[in-house]
């Protein structure tokens, strides 16, 4: 069919052609079909959307990705991409071959899959899981298609937590300990998606976090470490596109997480990686069995990629540290670096750093580096290199002005502090957008309380956010207090 | 956050807001998140897309669905729709309750689900199937949300084939037989999606097929029957939206098919329905066991909706009739109505009509009505009522001028005539768009052939399409001929 193609800017991710419904019907094209567009020697493929309003009959709207082909064009129905058949195969619960995963990754990378197809891919991975061979294929495929950073030294160590634990801000303590020992640790972190703060949000309280790859190189060559936002570095574009499709449905299948983490670590040039796998009620992984299975997969797949992987299965049934929210977490971090702060946050950070030292054959003691203040100096050095104030002190880190402390109305023992609900509570108070908003915990599980003891303090930058958090508190039970010795939890 | 909202026409299906990436980051919004937009008392929800080009910081692009809210607006992140959680639950293989399916159907109907979410829904249904309770919920839910046609008489009979068999053009024979007996059969049919012709495409050779509901009522009150395109009647909008998401991935899960068919029949006011379930190698249903299971589900769910359902499990391992493609099928149909034509097409049509007579307590013999020419007269009457030529004859039905007959190059027995490949062969020749394009079969399975016997004739309206079909023929094996008595089919 002959049409006149014109660029039309509708901001789509995929190369799209807009057909008037009359032409679509004549061509036999349905929404999301592919068409081949030819103009002389130029050929492109577009995904069909049908409209009665945006283009008239005889015209073809083409989006920017394929707008080099305009004027008189010949269009014809094209077959579905091979990757669509592979996605259907995954939905049929048949293991995908390496080349099939390559085809899917390639088409995701080039934005050639529609959102329906992308949604089906993440659904297939979620519904049927990924075999270890599939995780390996997916990881390698994502590494090969993206950019990688090469370093002129070894080891390059790195750290990742699979998340789900509120307040778990160990990175800003692990990185300076490691860097202070002369070991390179170019750490990139995420911002919060569903939590009260990501490491990038917390570090933003101290300094900038958005740097290009060459700026990262500079910071690292100066200080041995960095704590930047991974989104700016953009090392694994396919992974980001997959996560975009998983987020609306809260899908987070283990195999995809492993491929996502290890592809990013490999692309960043890591040689030794410690993976923090918190497990417990309310964490992402709820049983020790599942945590061990993930550890095994992480290790095998990472080894296969030529990295040394150590997994730390950690307690994840309640938050780590006292503060939840960017400023409150920043304060905990600085306190630990200065020799005080929450003991669980300190002890976890030291253990993770020590695992990296042992793995990379570094003859240093993490505890000593923290004890002597070398880690604190290194932290201030990195903050300075990232355009922050190296002389920052705890009193600069003030949470929001609106606060309310909530007390227990009964005597008993704290049986549960729920990660998800505490995160959500801090978000209702304004975190992570309002850096000073969040929750400060006065208790942990197994604490014995008497009536009137404080449970937590809410902080907010805006009064109405404090009210919203207060309402969320009364409607949910982020902290459960039961009579000592009680066995019955709920009656149904 | 305060922004200035302006309408921006990007032709999306869903209510969409376009945010500049700076504002999105400030708001903590990710692509496909929901935001709540408020302007005075007006409130709406939009799905987030992020752009650096289409809108500047401080502005909010809103699509036509929500363009009643413009000017200074306050926007805030909104929670995911409940239906998103239900879709994730389905991916977890947990049975959905009636209210959960209602929520999904309601949100699909109002275009509130993104394509990623819609893709995940059809994937969950495909990967885990639907329980009978879920099929019932989905069917009822789709009926309740759409329009329904009420008739002032009974019975209202109907017929549906689940498809997959090339050339299976029984509808234009069943409808006039039934209507000639004085029984009402307001039949709507689809156009081809992956086949060489849908009933609507074949009927279009004779007459118009696009009519509104009130025009359908008029045709039916005049003739007792009709053969129109279902797309124009638009009885089950949710079903059409689900099919839009299934088509790109060729997903066609049985439970969804049953809900789709029965919701359309119920909405059309049917009281008695016969379902044609062809099974066999290369058909949609490949085993008798699966066909029986579908028959059981069709019957139970239909009965539950107050319809009488009869299922005919039919042979589906090869095409029915000789012609494949609109004109060639139209010629087979007219031949059968005039007392000649392919015997399989005739016999299948008569059996299906007789099942409807028996079910609806009609004291007539389908075979007699065809034999006496009453069905032919009725067919011509309906064609006239649908603005066609009632005096049409076989010689008016000429296939495309470019033809080539393909002969066997070996002696043997025809072991397989593949529905999908024959359909694709006819599509390469130009069907269904070129009405005269298609395939005429000279043989069927179990025919004994000698070297040089004709297998099929290709017809095309354009010479290059004939070449394309010829190439497809040589690269595939739509018809398999094996030495008589040979047992080995393929060696791997």
PDB file of C-alpha atoms in Angstrom, chain A residues 37-269:
ATOM      1  CA  UNK A  37       7.969   0.688   5.502  1.00  0.00           C
ATOM      2  CA  UNK A  38      10.037   1.207   2.386  1.00  0.00           C
ATOM      3  CA  UNK A  39      11.183   4.352   0.655  1.00  0.00           C
ATOM      4  CA  UNK A  40      13.734   3.594  -2.067  1.00  0.00           C
ATOM      5  CA  UNK A  41      16.552   1.688  -0.402  1.00  0.00           C
ATOM      6  CA  UNK A  42      15.466   2.709   3.119  1.00  0.00           C
ATOM      7  CA  UNK A  43      13.521   0.141   5.087  1.00  0.00           C
ATOM      8  CA  UNK A  44      12.173   0.248   8.646  1.00  0.00           C
ATOM      9  CA  UNK A  45       9.704  -1.613  10.811  1.00  0.00           C
ATOM     10  CA  UNK A  46       7.017   0.070  12.917  1.00  0.00           C
ATOM     11  CA  UNK A  47       4.388  -1.055  15.404  1.00  0.00           C
ATOM     12  CA  UNK A  48       0.837  -0.239  14.335  1.00  0.00           C
ATOM     13  CA  UNK A  49      -1.505   2.049  16.211  1.00  0.00           C
ATOM     14  CA  UNK A  50      -4.832   2.906  14.621  1.00  0.00           C
ATOM     15  CA  UNK A  51      -6.480   6.316  14.813  1.00  0.00           C
ATOM     16  CA  UNK A  52      -9.397   8.134  13.283  1.00  0.00           C
ATOM     17  CA  UNK A  53      -8.241  11.556  14.338  1.00  0.00           C
ATOM     18  CA  UNK A  54      -4.485  11.981  14.275  1.00  0.00           C
ATOM     19  CA  UNK A  55      -3.867  11.012  10.650  1.00  0.00           C
ATOM     20  CA  UNK A  56      -6.094  11.161   7.591  1.00  0.00           C
ATOM     21  CA  UNK A  57      -6.529   8.323   5.116  1.00  0.00           C
ATOM     22  CA  UNK A  58      -3.555   8.132   2.749  1.00  0.00           C
ATOM     23  CA  UNK A  59      -1.176   9.423   5.403  1.00  0.00           C
ATOM     24  CA  UNK A  60       1.114   7.505   7.702  1.00  0.00           C
ATOM     25  CA  UNK A  61       2.306   9.008  10.984  1.00  0.00           C
ATOM     26  CA  UNK A  62       5.818   7.821  11.859  1.00  0.00           C
ATOM     27  CA  UNK A  63       7.491   8.495  15.202  1.00  0.00           C
ATOM     28  CA  UNK A  64      10.984   9.953  15.637  1.00  0.00           C
ATOM     29  CA  UNK A  65      12.736   6.546  15.752  1.00  0.00           C
ATOM     30  CA  UNK A  66      11.822   5.937  12.106  1.00  0.00           C
ATOM     31  CA  UNK A  67      11.293   9.519  10.941  1.00  0.00           C
ATOM     32  CA  UNK A  68      14.236   9.220   8.506  1.00  0.00           C
ATOM     33  CA  UNK A  69      11.708   7.520   6.231  1.00  0.00           C
ATOM     34  CA  UNK A  70       9.195  10.119   5.105  1.00  0.00           C
ATOM     35  CA  UNK A  71       7.506  11.043   1.854  1.00  0.00           C
ATOM     36  CA  UNK A  72       5.980   8.466  -0.479  1.00  0.00           C
ATOM     37  CA  UNK A  73       6.409   5.062   1.134  1.00  0.00           C
ATOM     38  CA  UNK A  74       5.289   1.533   0.385  1.00  0.00           C
ATOM     39  CA  UNK A  75       4.013  -0.326   3.434  1.00  0.00           C
ATOM     40  CA  UNK A  76       3.211  -4.008   3.937  1.00  0.00           C
ATOM     41  CA  UNK A  77       2.348  -6.213   6.879  1.00  0.00           C
ATOM     42  CA  UNK A  78       5.499  -7.708   8.387  1.00  0.00           C
ATOM     43  CA  UNK A  79       5.737 -10.857  10.447  1.00  0.00           C
ATOM     44  CA  UNK A  80       5.986 -10.734  14.245  1.00  0.00           C
ATOM     45  CA  UNK A  81       9.523 -10.522  15.614  1.00  0.00           C
ATOM     46  CA  UNK A  82      11.034 -13.890  16.588  1.00  0.00           C
ATOM     47  CA  UNK A  83      11.248 -12.655  20.154  1.00  0.00           C
ATOM     48  CA  UNK A  84       7.431 -12.618  20.373  1.00  0.00           C
ATOM     49  CA  UNK A  85       7.419 -16.364  19.722  1.00  0.00           C
ATOM     50  CA  UNK A  86      10.106 -16.861  22.395  1.00  0.00           C
ATOM     51  CA  UNK A  87       7.986 -14.920  24.901  1.00  0.00           C
ATOM     52  CA  UNK A  88       5.023 -17.167  24.141  1.00  0.00           C
ATOM     53  CA  UNK A  89       7.345 -20.174  24.587  1.00  0.00           C
ATOM     54  CA  UNK A  90       8.292 -18.888  28.048  1.00  0.00           C
ATOM     55  CA  UNK A  91       4.596 -18.519  28.886  1.00  0.00           C
ATOM     56  CA  UNK A  92       4.283 -22.185  27.837  1.00  0.00           C
ATOM     57  CA  UNK A  93       6.885 -22.935  30.551  1.00  0.00           C
ATOM     58  CA  UNK A  94       9.497 -24.183  28.093  1.00  0.00           C
ATOM     59  CA  UNK A  95      13.106 -23.279  28.903  1.00  0.00           C
ATOM     60  CA  UNK A  96      14.551 -20.673  26.542  1.00  0.00           C
ATOM     61  CA  UNK A  97      17.845 -21.238  24.728  1.00  0.00           C
ATOM     62  CA  UNK A  98      20.659 -18.717  24.870  1.00  0.00           C
ATOM     63  CA  UNK A  99      19.943 -17.458  21.321  1.00  0.00           C
ATOM     64  CA  UNK A 100      16.263 -17.002  22.158  1.00  0.00           C
ATOM     65  CA  UNK A 101      17.091 -14.924  25.228  1.00  0.00           C
ATOM     66  CA  UNK A 102      19.584 -12.964  23.111  1.00  0.00           C
ATOM     67  CA  UNK A 103      16.808 -12.159  20.636  1.00  0.00           C
ATOM     68  CA  UNK A 104      14.476 -10.942  23.415  1.00  0.00           C
ATOM     69  CA  UNK A 105      17.242  -8.838  25.029  1.00  0.00           C
ATOM     70  CA  UNK A 106      18.214  -7.384  21.635  1.00  0.00           C
ATOM     71  CA  UNK A 107      14.634  -6.384  20.845  1.00  0.00           C
ATOM     72  CA  UNK A 108      14.084  -4.911  24.323  1.00  0.00           C
ATOM     73  CA  UNK A 109      17.307  -2.936  23.935  1.00  0.00           C
ATOM     74  CA  UNK A 110      16.181  -1.511  20.603  1.00  0.00           C
ATOM     75  CA  UNK A 111      12.671  -0.797  21.928  1.00  0.00           C
ATOM     76  CA  UNK A 112      11.145  -3.090  19.325  1.00  0.00           C
ATOM     77  CA  UNK A 113       8.754  -4.834  21.700  1.00  0.00           C
ATOM     78  CA  UNK A 114       5.398  -3.304  22.507  1.00  0.00           C
ATOM     79  CA  UNK A 115       4.367  -2.863  26.133  1.00  0.00           C
ATOM     80  CA  UNK A 116       1.963  -5.790  25.790  1.00  0.00           C
ATOM     81  CA  UNK A 117       4.891  -8.013  24.740  1.00  0.00           C
ATOM     82  CA  UNK A 118       7.151  -6.634  27.457  1.00  0.00           C
ATOM     83  CA  UNK A 119       4.398  -7.190  30.035  1.00  0.00           C
ATOM     84  CA  UNK A 120       4.064 -10.774  28.797  1.00  0.00           C
ATOM     85  CA  UNK A 121       7.825 -11.360  29.063  1.00  0.00           C
ATOM     86  CA  UNK A 122       8.086 -10.215  32.685  1.00  0.00           C
ATOM     87  CA  UNK A 123       4.895 -12.173  33.429  1.00  0.00           C
ATOM     88  CA  UNK A 124       6.315 -15.365  31.935  1.00  0.00           C
ATOM     89  CA  UNK A 125       9.523 -14.963  33.936  1.00  0.00           C
ATOM     90  CA  UNK A 126       7.484 -14.298  37.074  1.00  0.00           C
ATOM     91  CA  UNK A 127       4.930 -17.078  36.588  1.00  0.00           C
ATOM     92  CA  UNK A 128       7.378 -19.836  35.642  1.00  0.00           C
ATOM     93  CA  UNK A 129      10.681 -18.576  37.057  1.00  0.00           C
ATOM     94  CA  UNK A 130      14.033 -18.808  35.286  1.00  0.00           C
ATOM     95  CA  UNK A 131      16.207 -21.918  35.293  1.00  0.00           C
ATOM     96  CA  UNK A 132      19.851 -21.429  36.250  1.00  0.00           C
ATOM     97  CA  UNK A 133      20.804 -21.786  32.572  1.00  0.00           C
ATOM     98  CA  UNK A 134      18.274 -19.086  31.684  1.00  0.00           C
ATOM     99  CA  UNK A 135      19.588 -16.768  34.411  1.00  0.00           C
ATOM    100  CA  UNK A 136      23.111 -17.243  33.023  1.00  0.00           C
ATOM    101  CA  UNK A 137      21.964 -16.553  29.473  1.00  0.00           C
ATOM    102  CA  UNK A 138      20.017 -13.469  30.491  1.00  0.00           C
ATOM    103  CA  UNK A 139      22.903 -12.094  32.548  1.00  0.00           C
ATOM    104  CA  UNK A 140      25.508 -12.642  29.825  1.00  0.00           C
ATOM    105  CA  UNK A 141      23.192 -11.298  27.189  1.00  0.00           C
ATOM    106  CA  UNK A 142      22.545  -8.089  29.143  1.00  0.00           C
ATOM    107  CA  UNK A 143      26.269  -7.624  29.808  1.00  0.00           C
ATOM    108  CA  UNK A 144      27.200  -8.125  26.158  1.00  0.00           C
ATOM    109  CA  UNK A 145      24.645  -5.673  24.809  1.00  0.00           C
ATOM    110  CA  UNK A 146      25.537  -2.805  27.135  1.00  0.00           C
ATOM    111  CA  UNK A 147      28.644  -0.766  27.813  1.00  0.00           C
ATOM    112  CA  UNK A 148      31.193  -1.972  30.346  1.00  0.00           C
ATOM    113  CA  UNK A 149      33.757  -0.118  32.428  1.00  0.00           C
ATOM    114  CA  UNK A 150      37.354  -1.370  32.264  1.00  0.00           C
ATOM    115  CA  UNK A 151      39.711  -0.637  35.185  1.00  0.00           C
ATOM    116  CA  UNK A 152      43.497  -0.720  35.098  1.00  0.00           C
ATOM    117  CA  UNK A 153      43.776  -2.339  38.521  1.00  0.00           C
ATOM    118  CA  UNK A 154      42.471  -5.291  40.572  1.00  0.00           C
ATOM    119  CA  UNK A 155      40.560  -6.154  42.644  1.00  0.00           C
ATOM    120  CA  UNK A 156      37.448  -4.094  41.963  1.00  0.00           C
ATOM    121  CA  UNK A 157      35.029  -4.907  44.749  1.00  0.00           C
ATOM    122  CA  UNK A 158      31.334  -4.226  44.964  1.00  0.00           C
ATOM    123  CA  UNK A 159      28.348  -4.839  47.195  1.00  0.00           C
ATOM    124  CA  UNK A 160      24.629  -5.265  46.635  1.00  0.00           C
ATOM    125  CA  UNK A 161      21.658  -5.758  48.898  1.00  0.00           C
ATOM    126  CA  UNK A 162      18.518  -7.238  47.362  1.00  0.00           C
ATOM    127  CA  UNK A 163      16.579  -4.783  49.494  1.00  0.00           C
ATOM    128  CA  UNK A 164      13.286  -4.931  51.300  1.00  0.00           C
ATOM    129  CA  UNK A 165      14.697  -3.996  54.720  1.00  0.00           C
ATOM    130  CA  UNK A 166      13.852  -0.483  55.928  1.00  0.00           C
ATOM    131  CA  UNK A 167      16.788   1.690  56.998  1.00  0.00           C
ATOM    132  CA  UNK A 168      19.374  -0.828  55.790  1.00  0.00           C
ATOM    133  CA  UNK A 169      21.910   1.919  54.923  1.00  0.00           C
ATOM    134  CA  UNK A 170      25.144  -0.118  55.090  1.00  0.00           C
ATOM    135  CA  UNK A 171      26.635   1.069  51.779  1.00  0.00           C
ATOM    136  CA  UNK A 172      27.838   4.504  53.026  1.00  0.00           C
ATOM    137  CA  UNK A 173      29.712   2.658  55.784  1.00  0.00           C
ATOM    138  CA  UNK A 174      31.031  -0.312  53.762  1.00  0.00           C
ATOM    139  CA  UNK A 175      32.356   1.835  50.904  1.00  0.00           C
ATOM    140  CA  UNK A 176      34.622   4.104  53.029  1.00  0.00           C
ATOM    141  CA  UNK A 177      35.903   1.124  55.071  1.00  0.00           C
ATOM    142  CA  UNK A 178      36.902  -0.663  51.863  1.00  0.00           C
ATOM    143  CA  UNK A 179      38.266   2.443  50.130  1.00  0.00           C
ATOM    144  CA  UNK A 180      40.277   3.346  53.256  1.00  0.00           C
ATOM    145  CA  UNK A 181      42.055  -0.009  52.910  1.00  0.00           C
ATOM    146  CA  UNK A 182      43.206   1.038  49.442  1.00  0.00           C
ATOM    147  CA  UNK A 183      40.735  -1.207  47.662  1.00  0.00           C
ATOM    148  CA  UNK A 184      38.705   0.137  44.734  1.00  0.00           C
ATOM    149  CA  UNK A 185      34.913   0.140  45.219  1.00  0.00           C
ATOM    150  CA  UNK A 186      33.039   2.136  42.569  1.00  0.00           C
ATOM    151  CA  UNK A 187      29.564   1.768  44.037  1.00  0.00           C
ATOM    152  CA  UNK A 188      26.411   2.815  42.267  1.00  0.00           C
ATOM    153  CA  UNK A 189      23.058   2.585  44.004  1.00  0.00           C
ATOM    154  CA  UNK A 190      19.396   3.073  43.224  1.00  0.00           C
ATOM    155  CA  UNK A 191      16.830   5.560  44.400  1.00  0.00           C
ATOM    156  CA  UNK A 192      13.776   4.379  46.316  1.00  0.00           C
ATOM    157  CA  UNK A 193      11.016   2.744  44.294  1.00  0.00           C
ATOM    158  CA  UNK A 194       8.720   1.534  47.065  1.00  0.00           C
ATOM    159  CA  UNK A 195      10.958   2.188  50.083  1.00  0.00           C
ATOM    160  CA  UNK A 196      11.464   5.331  52.179  1.00  0.00           C
ATOM    161  CA  UNK A 197      14.954   5.933  50.778  1.00  0.00           C
ATOM    162  CA  UNK A 198      17.446   4.320  48.419  1.00  0.00           C
ATOM    163  CA  UNK A 199      21.179   4.710  49.069  1.00  0.00           C
ATOM    164  CA  UNK A 200      21.250   7.368  46.330  1.00  0.00           C
ATOM    165  CA  UNK A 201      18.519   9.335  48.161  1.00  0.00           C
ATOM    166  CA  UNK A 202      20.416   9.146  51.465  1.00  0.00           C
ATOM    167  CA  UNK A 203      23.771  10.129  49.910  1.00  0.00           C
ATOM    168  CA  UNK A 204      22.034  13.097  48.281  1.00  0.00           C
ATOM    169  CA  UNK A 205      21.676  14.529  51.800  1.00  0.00           C
ATOM    170  CA  UNK A 206      25.513  14.780  51.838  1.00  0.00           C
ATOM    171  CA  UNK A 207      26.504  15.487  48.235  1.00  0.00           C
ATOM    172  CA  UNK A 208      25.713  15.116  44.527  1.00  0.00           C
ATOM    173  CA  UNK A 209      24.995  11.620  43.232  1.00  0.00           C
ATOM    174  CA  UNK A 210      24.484  12.083  39.473  1.00  0.00           C
ATOM    175  CA  UNK A 211      27.758  11.622  37.608  1.00  0.00           C
ATOM    176  CA  UNK A 212      28.751  10.387  34.161  1.00  0.00           C
ATOM    177  CA  UNK A 213      31.014   7.360  33.761  1.00  0.00           C
ATOM    178  CA  UNK A 214      34.083   9.584  33.211  1.00  0.00           C
ATOM    179  CA  UNK A 215      33.288  11.653  36.313  1.00  0.00           C
ATOM    180  CA  UNK A 216      32.911   8.416  38.275  1.00  0.00           C
ATOM    181  CA  UNK A 217      36.377   7.347  37.058  1.00  0.00           C
ATOM    182  CA  UNK A 218      37.822  10.630  38.293  1.00  0.00           C
ATOM    183  CA  UNK A 219      36.210  10.399  41.742  1.00  0.00           C
ATOM    184  CA  UNK A 220      37.336   6.787  42.109  1.00  0.00           C
ATOM    185  CA  UNK A 221      40.919   7.410  40.974  1.00  0.00           C
ATOM    186  CA  UNK A 222      41.108  10.169  43.588  1.00  0.00           C
ATOM    187  CA  UNK A 223      39.443   8.382  46.524  1.00  0.00           C
ATOM    188  CA  UNK A 224      39.217   4.618  45.633  1.00  0.00           C
ATOM    189  CA  UNK A 225      35.456   4.796  45.996  1.00  0.00           C
ATOM    190  CA  UNK A 226      32.238   6.541  45.141  1.00  0.00           C
ATOM    191  CA  UNK A 227      28.570   6.393  46.090  1.00  0.00           C
ATOM    192  CA  UNK A 228      26.627   7.528  43.019  1.00  0.00           C
ATOM    193  CA  UNK A 229      23.192   7.063  41.515  1.00  0.00           C
ATOM    194  CA  UNK A 230      23.161   4.135  39.059  1.00  0.00           C
ATOM    195  CA  UNK A 231      20.468   5.751  36.927  1.00  0.00           C
ATOM    196  CA  UNK A 232      22.902   8.434  35.742  1.00  0.00           C
ATOM    197  CA  UNK A 233      25.604   5.908  34.824  1.00  0.00           C
ATOM    198  CA  UNK A 234      23.111   3.891  32.771  1.00  0.00           C
ATOM    199  CA  UNK A 235      25.228   0.744  32.483  1.00  0.00           C
ATOM    200  CA  UNK A 236      22.495  -1.806  31.835  1.00  0.00           C
ATOM    201  CA  UNK A 237      19.786  -0.197  29.707  1.00  0.00           C
ATOM    202  CA  UNK A 238      17.934  -3.477  29.099  1.00  0.00           C
ATOM    203  CA  UNK A 239      17.694  -4.143  32.809  1.00  0.00           C
ATOM    204  CA  UNK A 240      16.195  -0.695  33.361  1.00  0.00           C
ATOM    205  CA  UNK A 241      13.619  -1.363  30.643  1.00  0.00           C
ATOM    206  CA  UNK A 242      12.655  -4.695  32.188  1.00  0.00           C
ATOM    207  CA  UNK A 243      12.310  -3.072  35.623  1.00  0.00           C
ATOM    208  CA  UNK A 244      10.063  -0.383  34.078  1.00  0.00           C
ATOM    209  CA  UNK A 245       7.628  -3.168  33.107  1.00  0.00           C
ATOM    210  CA  UNK A 246       7.914  -5.023  36.421  1.00  0.00           C
ATOM    211  CA  UNK A 247       7.293  -2.047  38.692  1.00  0.00           C
ATOM    212  CA  UNK A 248       3.602  -1.359  37.923  1.00  0.00           C
ATOM    213  CA  UNK A 249       2.748  -4.940  38.875  1.00  0.00           C
ATOM    214  CA  UNK A 250       5.267  -5.206  41.735  1.00  0.00           C
ATOM    215  CA  UNK A 251       6.870  -8.199  40.025  1.00  0.00           C
ATOM    216  CA  UNK A 252      10.344  -9.023  41.324  1.00  0.00           C
ATOM    217  CA  UNK A 253      11.111 -12.650  40.423  1.00  0.00           C
ATOM    218  CA  UNK A 254      14.367 -14.000  41.944  1.00  0.00           C
ATOM    219  CA  UNK A 255      15.915 -15.075  38.630  1.00  0.00           C
ATOM    220  CA  UNK A 256      15.390 -11.643  37.153  1.00  0.00           C
ATOM    221  CA  UNK A 257      16.849  -9.999  40.278  1.00  0.00           C
ATOM    222  CA  UNK A 258      19.989 -12.148  40.020  1.00  0.00           C
ATOM    223  CA  UNK A 259      20.462 -11.373  36.325  1.00  0.00           C
ATOM    224  CA  UNK A 260      19.807  -7.703  36.969  1.00  0.00           C
ATOM    225  CA  UNK A 261      22.305  -7.385  39.828  1.00  0.00           C
ATOM    226  CA  UNK A 262      25.080  -9.486  38.314  1.00  0.00           C
ATOM    227  CA  UNK A 263      24.845  -7.898  34.862  1.00  0.00           C
ATOM    228  CA  UNK A 264      25.248  -4.481  36.454  1.00  0.00           C
ATOM    229  CA  UNK A 265      28.183  -5.607  38.600  1.00  0.00           C
ATOM    230  CA  UNK A 266      29.910  -7.271  35.657  1.00  0.00           C
ATOM    231  CA  UNK A 267      29.359  -4.201  33.452  1.00  0.00           C
ATOM    232  CA  UNK A 268      30.829  -2.018  36.208  1.00  0.00           C
ATOM    233  CA  UNK A 269      33.988  -4.149  36.075  1.00  0.00           C
TER     234      UNK A 269
END
